[in-house]
Amino acid sequence: SQQGEEDPQALSIQEGENATMNCSYKTSINNLQWYRQNSGRGLVHLILIRSNEREKHSGRLRVTLDTSKKSSSLLITASRAADTASYFCATVSQGAQKLVFGQGTRLTINP
Amino acid sequence: DAMVIQNPRYQVTQFGKPVTLSCSQTLNHNVMYWYQQKSSQAPKLLFHYYDKDFNNEADTPDNFQSRRPNTSFCFLDIRSPGLGDAAMYLCATSRDQVGVNQPQHFGDGTRLSIL
């Protein structure tokens, strides 16, 4: 069954605004990863957060992890048109050796 | 630049005609993965190789097979493609198993169409 579920499924905002995407999962995890996919392209790794970490930053990206609620969020600050893409969370369950992807959030940044 | 390369980007085949998709990597990673991604859906893992060890997902159809002749190359063979196999096929690599906190590096995929 699907491990991660993302919310919202689609998000449309104005350039310069912040975008927040949420991910919930069901089992205990080793780590949670966020990926970006531009239309017709492969996935690009953004951030990996381990189960014992609560927050990570990379440039304009901020990821939080709440293992008690089995949820994570991805915040993109000061959005740009080039951020338009689908964003996927993926989890690695404890004892597993594979990523299981959520359905993704389709983000549109309007100029 | 080190990367994951998939050829071709677009592949058209006939219903029932065998097709092979290829993936190469210059990252010298131990693990290579094949995913199937249908339109507006999440990537779904088909199988992966950890070095020469092949790991098949339980729900991967028998129609799908894979070969990894060396560290750099991995192939996806679809023996008798059906209309339901039309999808984007993504190859990915990781230095070690994802369970030890490794990210995956993806190619740009091969979009397979079935006539």
Coordinates of N, CA and C in Angstrom, one line a residue:
Chain A
S1 N 0.9 -1.2 0.0 CA 0.0 0.0 0.0 C 0.9 1.2 0.0
Q2 N 0.3 2.3 -0.5 CA 1.1 3.6 -0.6 C 1.5 4.0 0.8
Q3 N 2.8 4.3 1.0 CA 3.4 4.7 2.2 C 3.1 6.2 2.5
G4 N 3.4 7.0 1.5 CA 3.3 8.5 1.7 C 2.0 9.0 1.0
E5 N 1.4 10.0 1.7 CA 0.3 10.7 1.1 C 0.6 12.2 1.2
E6 N 0.4 12.9 0.1 CA 0.8 14.3 0.0 C -0.4 15.2 0.0
D7 N -0.2 16.3 0.5 CA -1.3 17.3 0.6 C -0.7 18.7 0.4
P8 N -1.3 19.6 -0.4 CA -2.4 19.3 -1.3 C -1.9 18.5 -2.6
Q9 N -2.8 18.0 -3.4 CA -2.5 17.4 -4.6 C -2.0 18.4 -5.7
A10 N -2.5 19.6 -5.6 CA -2.1 20.7 -6.5 C -2.1 22.0 -5.7
L11 N -1.1 22.8 -6.1 CA -1.0 24.1 -5.4 C -0.6 25.2 -6.4
S12 N -1.3 26.3 -6.5 CA -0.9 27.3 -7.4 C -0.8 28.6 -6.6
I13 N 0.4 29.3 -6.7 CA 0.7 30.5 -6.0 C 1.3 31.5 -6.9
Q14 N 1.4 32.7 -6.4 CA 2.1 33.8 -7.1 C 3.6 33.8 -6.8
E15 N 4.4 34.1 -7.8 CA 5.8 34.2 -7.6 C 6.2 35.1 -6.4
G16 N 7.1 34.7 -5.6 CA 7.5 35.4 -4.4 C 6.9 34.9 -3.2
E17 N 5.7 34.2 -3.3 CA 5.1 33.7 -2.1 C 5.8 32.4 -1.7
N18 N 5.5 32.0 -0.5 CA 6.0 30.7 0.0 C 5.0 29.6 -0.3
A19 N 5.6 28.4 -0.5 CA 4.8 27.2 -0.8 C 5.1 26.1 0.2
T20 N 4.0 25.6 0.8 CA 4.2 24.5 1.8 C 3.4 23.3 1.3
M21 N 4.2 22.2 1.3 CA 3.6 20.9 0.9 C 3.8 19.9 2.1
N22 N 2.8 19.1 2.3 CA 2.8 18.2 3.5 C 2.8 16.7 3.0
C23 N 3.4 15.9 3.8 CA 3.4 14.4 3.5 C 3.2 13.7 4.8
S24 N 2.3 12.7 4.7 CA 2.0 11.8 5.9 C 2.4 10.4 5.5
Y25 N 2.8 9.6 6.5 CA 3.2 8.2 6.2 C 2.7 7.3 7.3
K26 N 2.8 6.0 7.1 CA 2.1 5.1 8.0 C 3.0 4.3 9.0
T27 N 4.2 4.0 8.5 CA 5.1 3.1 9.4 C 6.3 3.8 9.9
S28 N 7.0 3.2 10.8 CA 8.3 3.8 11.3 C 9.3 3.8 10.1
I29 N 10.0 4.9 10.1 CA 10.9 5.1 9.0 C 12.4 5.2 9.4
N30 N 13.3 5.0 8.4 CA 14.7 5.3 8.6 C 15.0 6.7 8.2
N31 N 14.4 7.1 7.0 CA 14.6 8.4 6.5 C 13.4 8.8 5.6
L32 N 13.3 10.1 5.4 CA 12.3 10.6 4.4 C 13.0 11.5 3.5
Q33 N 12.7 11.4 2.2 CA 13.4 12.2 1.2 C 12.3 12.9 0.3
W34 N 12.7 14.1 -0.1 CA 11.9 14.9 -1.0 C 12.6 15.0 -2.4
Y35 N 11.8 14.9 -3.4 CA 12.3 15.0 -4.8 C 11.4 15.9 -5.6
R36 N 12.0 16.5 -6.6 CA 11.3 17.4 -7.6 C 11.4 16.7 -8.9
Q37 N 10.3 16.9 -9.7 CA 10.2 16.3 -11.0 C 9.6 17.4 -11.9
N38 N 10.4 17.9 -12.8 CA 9.9 18.8 -13.9 C 9.2 17.9 -14.9
S39 N 8.3 18.5 -15.6 CA 7.4 17.8 -16.6 C 8.3 17.1 -17.6
G40 N 8.1 15.8 -17.8 CA 8.8 15.0 -18.7 C 10.2 14.6 -18.4
R41 N 10.6 14.9 -17.2 CA 12.0 14.7 -16.8 C 12.1 13.7 -15.6
G42 N 13.3 13.3 -15.2 CA 13.5 12.5 -14.1 C 13.4 13.2 -12.8
L43 N 13.5 12.5 -11.7 CA 13.4 13.1 -10.4 C 14.7 13.6 -9.9
V44 N 14.7 14.7 -9.2 CA 15.9 15.3 -8.7 C 15.8 15.3 -7.2
H45 N 16.8 14.8 -6.5 CA 16.8 14.7 -5.1 C 17.0 16.1 -4.5
L46 N 16.2 16.4 -3.5 CA 16.2 17.8 -2.8 C 16.9 17.6 -1.4
I47 N 16.2 16.9 -0.6 CA 16.7 16.8 0.8 C 16.4 15.4 1.4
L48 N 17.3 14.9 2.2 CA 17.1 13.7 2.9 C 17.1 14.0 4.4
I49 N 16.1 13.6 5.2 CA 16.0 13.9 6.6 C 15.9 12.5 7.3
R50 N 16.8 12.3 8.3 CA 16.8 11.1 9.0 C 15.7 11.1 10.1
S51 N 15.4 9.9 10.6 CA 14.3 9.8 11.5 C 14.6 10.5 12.8
N52 N 15.9 10.7 13.1 CA 16.3 11.4 14.4 C 16.5 12.9 14.2
E53 N 16.2 13.4 13.0 CA 16.3 14.8 12.8 C 14.9 15.4 12.7
R54 N 14.9 16.7 13.0 CA 13.6 17.4 13.1 C 13.4 18.4 12.0
E55 N 14.6 19.0 11.5 CA 14.5 20.0 10.5 C 15.8 20.1 9.7
K56 N 15.7 20.3 8.4 CA 16.9 20.6 7.6 C 16.6 21.7 6.6
H57 N 17.7 22.4 6.3 CA 17.6 23.5 5.3 C 18.5 23.3 4.2
S58 N 18.1 23.7 3.0 CA 19.0 23.8 1.9 C 18.6 24.9 1.0
G59 N 19.3 26.0 1.0 CA 18.9 27.2 0.3 C 17.6 27.7 0.7
R60 N 16.6 27.8 -0.3 CA 15.3 28.2 0.0 C 14.3 27.1 0.5
L61 N 14.9 25.9 0.7 CA 14.1 24.8 1.1 C 14.2 24.5 2.6
R62 N 13.1 24.2 3.2 CA 13.1 23.9 4.6 C 12.2 22.6 4.8
V63 N 12.8 21.6 5.4 CA 12.0 20.4 5.6 C 11.9 20.1 7.1
T64 N 10.7 19.8 7.5 CA 10.5 19.4 8.9 C 10.0 17.9 9.0
L65 N 10.3 17.3 10.0 CA 9.9 15.9 10.2 C 9.3 15.8 11.7
D66 N 8.1 15.2 11.8 CA 7.5 15.0 13.1 C 7.2 13.5 13.1
T67 N 8.0 12.7 13.7 CA 7.8 11.2 13.7 C 6.7 10.8 14.6
S68 N 6.3 11.7 15.6 CA 5.2 11.3 16.5 C 3.9 11.4 15.7
K69 N 3.8 12.3 14.7 CA 2.6 12.5 13.9 C 2.8 11.8 12.5
K70 N 4.0 11.2 12.3 CA 4.3 10.6 11.0 C 4.0 11.5 9.9
S71 N 4.6 12.7 10.0 CA 4.4 13.7 8.9 C 5.6 14.5 8.7
S72 N 5.7 15.1 7.5 CA 6.8 15.9 7.1 C 6.2 17.1 6.2
S73 N 6.9 18.2 6.2 CA 6.5 19.3 5.4 C 7.7 19.8 4.6
L74 N 7.5 20.3 3.4 CA 8.5 21.0 2.6 C 8.0 22.4 2.4
L75 N 8.9 23.4 2.8 CA 8.6 24.8 2.6 C 9.6 25.3 1.5
I76 N 9.0 25.9 0.5 CA 9.9 26.7 -0.5 C 9.6 28.1 -0.2
T77 N 10.6 28.9 0.1 CA 10.4 30.3 0.4 C 10.7 31.1 -0.9
A78 N 10.1 32.3 -1.0 CA 10.3 33.2 -2.1 C 10.3 32.5 -3.4
S79 N 9.2 31.9 -3.8 CA 9.1 31.0 -4.9 C 9.4 31.7 -6.2
R80 N 9.9 30.9 -7.2 CA 10.2 31.5 -8.5 C 9.4 30.6 -9.6
A81 N 9.3 31.2 -10.7 CA 8.6 30.4 -11.8 C 9.3 29.1 -12.1
A82 N 10.6 29.0 -11.9 CA 11.4 27.8 -12.2 C 11.1 26.7 -11.1
D83 N 10.4 27.1 -10.0 CA 10.1 26.1 -9.0 C 8.8 25.3 -9.5
T84 N 8.2 25.7 -10.5 CA 7.0 24.9 -11.0 C 7.4 23.5 -11.4
A85 N 6.8 22.5 -10.7 CA 7.2 21.1 -10.9 C 6.3 20.3 -10.0
S86 N 6.5 19.0 -10.0 CA 5.8 18.1 -9.1 C 6.8 17.7 -8.0
Y87 N 6.3 17.7 -6.7 CA 7.2 17.4 -5.6 C 6.7 16.2 -4.9
F88 N 7.6 15.2 -4.7 CA 7.3 13.9 -4.1 C 8.1 13.7 -2.8
C89 N 7.3 13.2 -1.8 CA 8.0 12.7 -0.7 C 8.2 11.2 -0.8
A90 N 9.2 10.6 -0.3 CA 9.5 9.2 -0.3 C 10.0 8.7 1.0
T91 N 9.6 7.6 1.4 CA 10.1 7.1 2.7 C 10.8 5.8 2.6
V92 N 11.7 5.6 3.5 CA 12.4 4.3 3.6 C 12.0 3.7 5.0
S93 N 11.2 2.7 5.0 CA 10.7 2.1 6.2 C 11.9 1.4 6.9
Q94 N 11.8 1.3 8.2 CA 12.8 0.6 9.0 C 12.9 -0.9 8.5
G95 N 14.1 -1.3 8.2 CA 14.4 -2.7 7.8 C 14.2 -2.8 6.3
A96 N 13.7 -1.8 5.6 CA 13.5 -1.9 4.2 C 14.7 -1.3 3.4
Q97 N 14.8 -1.6 2.1 CA 15.8 -1.1 1.3 C 15.3 -0.5 0.0
K98 N 14.1 0.1 0.2 CA 13.5 0.8 -1.0 C 12.8 2.0 -0.6
L99 N 12.7 2.9 -1.6 CA 11.9 4.2 -1.4 C 10.5 3.9 -1.9
V100 N 9.6 4.4 -1.1 CA 8.2 4.3 -1.5 C 7.7 5.8 -1.6
F101 N 7.2 6.1 -2.8 CA 6.9 7.5 -3.1 C 5.4 7.8 -2.8
G102 N 5.1 9.0 -2.4 CA 3.8 9.5 -2.4 C 3.3 9.9 -3.8
Q103 N 2.0 10.3 -3.9 CA 1.5 10.7 -5.2 C 1.9 12.0 -5.7
G104 N 2.5 12.8 -4.8 CA 3.1 14.1 -5.2 C 2.2 15.3 -5.2
T105 N 2.8 16.4 -5.1 CA 2.1 17.7 -5.2 C 2.5 18.4 -6.4
R106 N 1.5 18.8 -7.2 CA 1.8 19.6 -8.4 C 1.8 21.1 -8.1
L107 N 3.0 21.7 -8.1 CA 3.1 23.1 -7.8 C 3.3 24.0 -9.0
T108 N 2.4 25.0 -9.1 CA 2.5 26.0 -10.2 C 2.8 27.3 -9.6
I109 N 3.8 28.0 -10.1 CA 4.2 29.3 -9.7 C 3.8 30.3 -10.8
N110 N 2.9 31.2 -10.5 CA 2.4 32.1 -11.5 C 3.3 33.4 -11.5
P111 N 3.8 33.8 -12.7 CA 4.6 35.0 -12.7 C 3.9 36.3 -12.4
Chain B
D1 N 30.3 15.6 -16.3 CA 29.6 15.5 -15.1 C 29.1 14.0 -14.9
A2 N 29.3 13.5 -13.7 CA 28.8 12.2 -13.4 C 27.2 12.2 -13.5
M3 N 26.7 11.1 -14.1 CA 25.3 11.2 -14.3 C 24.7 9.8 -14.6
V4 N 23.4 9.8 -14.7 CA 22.6 8.6 -15.1 C 22.0 8.9 -16.5
I5 N 22.2 8.0 -17.4 CA 21.8 8.3 -18.8 C 20.9 7.2 -19.3
Q6 N 19.7 7.6 -19.8 CA 18.8 6.6 -20.3 C 18.6 6.8 -21.8
N7 N 18.6 5.7 -22.5 CA 18.4 5.7 -24.0 C 17.4 4.7 -24.4
P8 N 16.6 5.0 -25.3 CA 16.3 6.3 -25.9 C 15.4 7.1 -24.9
R9 N 15.2 8.4 -25.2 CA 14.2 9.1 -24.4 C 12.8 8.7 -24.7
Y10 N 12.5 8.4 -26.0 CA 11.2 8.0 -26.4 C 11.4 6.7 -27.2
Q11 N 10.5 5.7 -26.9 CA 10.5 4.4 -27.5 C 9.1 4.1 -27.9
V12 N 8.9 3.7 -29.1 CA 7.6 3.2 -29.6 C 7.8 1.8 -30.0
T13 N 6.9 0.9 -29.6 CA 6.9 -0.5 -30.0 C 5.5 -1.0 -30.2
Q14 N 5.4 -2.1 -30.9 CA 4.1 -2.7 -31.2 C 3.7 -3.6 -30.1
F15 N 2.4 -3.8 -29.9 CA 1.8 -4.7 -28.9 C 2.5 -6.1 -29.1
G16 N 3.0 -6.6 -28.0 CA 3.6 -7.9 -28.1 C 5.0 -8.0 -28.6
K17 N 5.6 -6.9 -29.1 CA 7.0 -7.0 -29.6 C 8.0 -6.6 -28.5
P18 N 8.9 -7.5 -28.3 CA 9.9 -7.3 -27.2 C 10.6 -6.0 -27.3
V19 N 10.9 -5.3 -26.2 CA 11.6 -4.1 -26.2 C 12.6 -4.0 -25.1
T20 N 13.7 -3.4 -25.3 CA 14.7 -3.2 -24.2 C 15.0 -1.8 -24.0
L21 N 15.0 -1.4 -22.8 CA 15.4 0.0 -22.4 C 16.8 -0.1 -21.7
S22 N 17.6 0.9 -21.9 CA 18.9 0.9 -21.3 C 19.2 2.1 -20.4
C23 N 20.1 1.8 -19.5 CA 20.5 2.8 -18.5 C 22.0 2.7 -18.3
S24 N 22.7 3.8 -18.3 CA 24.1 3.7 -17.9 C 24.4 4.8 -16.9
Q25 N 25.5 4.6 -16.1 CA 25.8 5.5 -15.0 C 27.3 5.7 -14.9
T26 N 27.7 6.9 -14.7 CA 29.1 7.2 -14.5 C 29.5 7.5 -13.0
L27 N 28.5 7.2 -12.1 CA 28.7 7.5 -10.7 C 29.4 6.4 -10.0
N28 N 29.5 5.3 -10.6 CA 30.1 4.1 -10.0 C 29.4 3.7 -8.7
H29 N 28.0 3.8 -8.8 CA 27.2 3.4 -7.7 C 26.9 1.9 -7.6
N30 N 26.7 1.4 -6.4 CA 26.5 0.0 -6.3 C 25.1 -0.5 -6.6
V31 N 24.1 0.4 -6.5 CA 22.7 0.1 -6.6 C 22.1 0.7 -7.8
M32 N 21.4 -0.1 -8.6 CA 20.6 0.5 -9.7 C 19.2 0.0 -9.6
Y33 N 18.3 0.9 -9.9 CA 16.8 0.7 -9.8 C 16.1 1.0 -11.1
W34 N 15.0 0.2 -11.3 CA 14.1 0.6 -12.4 C 12.7 0.8 -11.8
Y35 N 12.1 2.0 -12.2 CA 10.8 2.4 -11.8 C 9.9 2.5 -13.0
Q36 N 8.6 2.3 -12.8 CA 7.6 2.6 -13.8 C 6.8 3.7 -13.2
Q37 N 6.5 4.7 -14.1 CA 5.7 5.9 -13.6 C 4.6 6.2 -14.7
K38 N 3.4 6.0 -14.3 CA 2.3 6.3 -15.2 C 1.9 7.7 -15.0
S39 N 1.1 8.3 -15.9 CA 0.8 9.7 -15.9 C 0.2 10.1 -14.6
S40 N 0.7 11.2 -14.0 CA 0.3 11.8 -12.8 C 0.3 10.8 -11.6
Q41 N 1.1 9.8 -11.6 CA 1.2 8.9 -10.5 C 2.6 8.9 -9.9
A42 N 2.7 8.2 -8.8 CA 4.0 8.1 -8.2 C 4.9 7.1 -8.9
P43 N 6.2 7.2 -8.9 CA 7.1 6.1 -9.4 C 6.9 4.9 -8.6
K44 N 6.8 3.7 -9.3 CA 6.6 2.4 -8.7 C 7.9 1.6 -9.0
L45 N 8.5 1.1 -7.9 CA 9.7 0.3 -8.1 C 9.4 -1.1 -8.7
L46 N 10.1 -1.4 -9.7 CA 10.0 -2.7 -10.4 C 11.0 -3.7 -9.8
F47 N 12.2 -3.3 -9.8 CA 13.3 -4.2 -9.2 C 14.5 -3.3 -9.0
H48 N 15.5 -3.9 -8.3 CA 16.8 -3.2 -8.2 C 17.9 -4.2 -8.1
Y49 N 19.1 -3.8 -8.4 CA 20.3 -4.6 -8.2 C 21.2 -3.9 -7.2
Y50 N 21.6 -4.7 -6.2 CA 22.7 -4.3 -5.3 C 23.9 -5.0 -5.8
D51 N 24.8 -4.3 -6.5 CA 25.9 -5.0 -7.2 C 25.3 -6.0 -8.1
K52 N 25.6 -7.3 -8.0 CA 25.0 -8.3 -8.9 C 23.8 -9.0 -8.3
D53 N 23.4 -8.6 -7.1 CA 22.3 -9.2 -6.5 C 21.0 -8.6 -7.0
F54 N 20.1 -9.4 -7.6 CA 18.9 -8.9 -8.2 C 17.7 -9.1 -7.1
N55 N 17.0 -8.0 -7.0 CA 15.8 -7.9 -6.1 C 14.6 -7.5 -6.8
N56 N 13.7 -8.5 -6.9 CA 12.4 -8.2 -7.7 C 11.3 -7.9 -6.7
E57 N 10.5 -6.9 -7.0 CA 9.4 -6.6 -6.2 C 8.3 -7.6 -6.4
A58 N 7.5 -7.9 -5.4 CA 6.6 -9.0 -5.4 C 5.5 -8.8 -6.5
D59 N 5.2 -7.6 -6.8 CA 4.1 -7.3 -7.7 C 4.5 -6.9 -9.1
T60 N 5.8 -7.1 -9.4 CA 6.3 -6.8 -10.7 C 5.9 -8.0 -11.7
P61 N 5.3 -7.6 -12.8 CA 4.8 -8.7 -13.7 C 6.0 -9.5 -14.2
D62 N 5.7 -10.8 -14.5 CA 6.8 -11.7 -15.1 C 7.3 -11.2 -16.4
N63 N 6.5 -10.4 -17.1 CA 6.8 -9.8 -18.4 C 8.0 -8.9 -18.3
F64 N 8.3 -8.4 -17.1 CA 9.4 -7.5 -17.0 C 10.7 -8.2 -16.4
Q65 N 11.8 -8.0 -17.1 CA 13.0 -8.6 -16.6 C 14.1 -7.6 -16.7
S66 N 15.3 -7.9 -16.0 CA 16.4 -6.9 -16.0 C 17.7 -7.7 -16.1
R67 N 18.7 -7.0 -16.6 CA 20.0 -7.5 -16.7 C 21.0 -6.4 -16.3
R68 N 22.0 -6.8 -15.5 CA 23.1 -5.8 -15.2 C 24.4 -6.5 -15.5
P69 N 24.9 -6.3 -16.7 CA 26.1 -7.0 -17.1 C 27.4 -6.5 -16.4
N70 N 27.4 -5.2 -16.0 CA 28.5 -4.7 -15.3 C 28.0 -3.5 -14.4
T71 N 28.9 -2.9 -13.7 CA 28.5 -1.8 -12.8 C 27.8 -0.7 -13.5
S72 N 28.2 -0.4 -14.7 CA 27.8 0.8 -15.3 C 26.4 0.7 -16.1
F73 N 26.1 -0.5 -16.5 CA 24.9 -0.6 -17.3 C 23.8 -1.5 -16.7
C74 N 22.6 -1.1 -17.0 CA 21.5 -2.0 -16.5 C 20.4 -1.9 -17.6
F75 N 19.7 -3.0 -17.9 CA 18.7 -3.0 -19.0 C 17.4 -3.5 -18.4
L76 N 16.3 -3.0 -19.0 CA 15.0 -3.4 -18.7 C 14.4 -4.0 -19.9
D77 N 14.0 -5.3 -19.8 CA 13.5 -6.0 -21.0 C 12.0 -6.3 -20.7
I78 N 11.2 -5.9 -21.7 CA 9.7 -6.2 -21.6 C 9.4 -7.2 -22.7
R79 N 9.1 -8.4 -22.3 CA 9.1 -9.5 -23.2 C 7.9 -9.4 -24.2
S80 N 6.7 -9.0 -23.7 CA 5.6 -9.0 -24.6 C 4.7 -7.8 -24.1
P81 N 5.1 -6.6 -24.6 CA 4.4 -5.4 -24.0 C 2.9 -5.3 -24.3
G82 N 2.2 -5.0 -23.3 CA 0.7 -4.8 -23.5 C 0.5 -3.3 -23.4
L83 N -0.8 -2.9 -23.7 CA -1.1 -1.5 -23.7 C -0.9 -0.9 -22.4
G84 N -1.1 -1.7 -21.3 CA -1.0 -1.2 -20.0 C 0.4 -0.9 -19.5
D85 N 1.4 -1.3 -20.4 CA 2.8 -1.1 -20.1 C 3.3 0.3 -20.6
A86 N 2.4 1.0 -21.3 CA 2.8 2.3 -21.7 C 3.0 3.2 -20.5
A87 N 4.2 3.8 -20.4 CA 4.5 4.6 -19.2 C 5.9 5.2 -19.4
M88 N 6.3 6.0 -18.4 CA 7.7 6.5 -18.3 C 8.5 5.5 -17.4
Y89 N 9.6 5.1 -17.9 CA 10.5 4.1 -17.2 C 11.7 4.9 -16.7
L90 N 11.9 4.9 -15.4 CA 13.0 5.7 -14.8 C 14.0 4.8 -14.2
C91 N 15.3 5.1 -14.5 CA 16.4 4.4 -13.9 C 17.0 5.3 -12.8
A92 N 17.4 4.7 -11.8 CA 18.0 5.5 -10.7 C 19.2 4.7 -10.1
T93 N 20.1 5.4 -9.5 CA 21.2 4.8 -8.8 C 21.4 5.3 -7.4
S94 N 22.0 4.6 -6.5 CA 22.4 5.1 -5.2 C 23.8 4.4 -4.9
R95 N 24.6 5.2 -4.1 CA 25.9 4.6 -3.8 C 25.8 3.4 -2.9
D96 N 24.9 3.4 -2.0 CA 24.6 2.2 -1.2 C 23.1 2.1 -1.0
Q97 N 22.7 1.2 -0.2 CA 21.2 1.0 0.0 C 20.6 2.2 0.6
V98 N 19.3 2.5 0.2 CA 18.7 3.6 0.8 C 18.4 3.5 2.2
G99 N 18.4 2.3 2.8 CA 18.2 2.1 4.2 C 19.4 2.7 5.0
V100 N 20.5 2.9 4.4 CA 21.6 3.6 5.1 C 21.7 5.1 4.7
N101 N 20.5 5.7 4.5 CA 20.4 7.1 4.3 C 21.1 7.6 3.0
Q102 N 20.8 6.9 1.9 CA 21.4 7.3 0.7 C 20.3 7.9 -0.2
P103 N 20.6 9.0 -0.9 CA 19.6 9.5 -1.9 C 19.8 8.8 -3.2
Q104 N 18.8 8.9 -4.1 CA 18.8 8.3 -5.4 C 19.0 9.3 -6.4
H105 N 19.8 8.9 -7.5 CA 20.0 9.8 -8.6 C 19.3 9.2 -9.9
F106 N 18.5 10.0 -10.5 CA 17.6 9.5 -11.5 C 18.1 10.0 -12.9
G107 N 17.9 9.1 -13.9 CA 18.0 9.6 -15.3 C 16.7 10.3 -15.7
D108 N 16.7 10.8 -16.9 CA 15.5 11.5 -17.4 C 14.4 10.6 -17.9
G109 N 14.6 9.3 -17.9 CA 13.5 8.4 -18.2 C 13.4 8.1 -19.7
T110 N 12.7 7.0 -20.0 CA 12.3 6.6 -21.4 C 10.8 6.5 -21.4
R111 N 10.2 7.3 -22.2 CA 8.7 7.2 -22.4 C 8.4 6.2 -23.4
L112 N 7.7 5.1 -23.0 CA 7.4 4.0 -23.8 C 6.0 4.1 -24.3
S113 N 5.8 4.0 -25.6 CA 4.4 4.0 -26.2 C 4.2 2.7 -26.9
I114 N 3.0 2.1 -26.8 CA 2.7 0.8 -27.3 C 1.6 1.0 -28.4
L115 N 1.9 0.6 -29.6 CA 0.9 0.8 -30.7 C 0.1 -0.5 -30.9

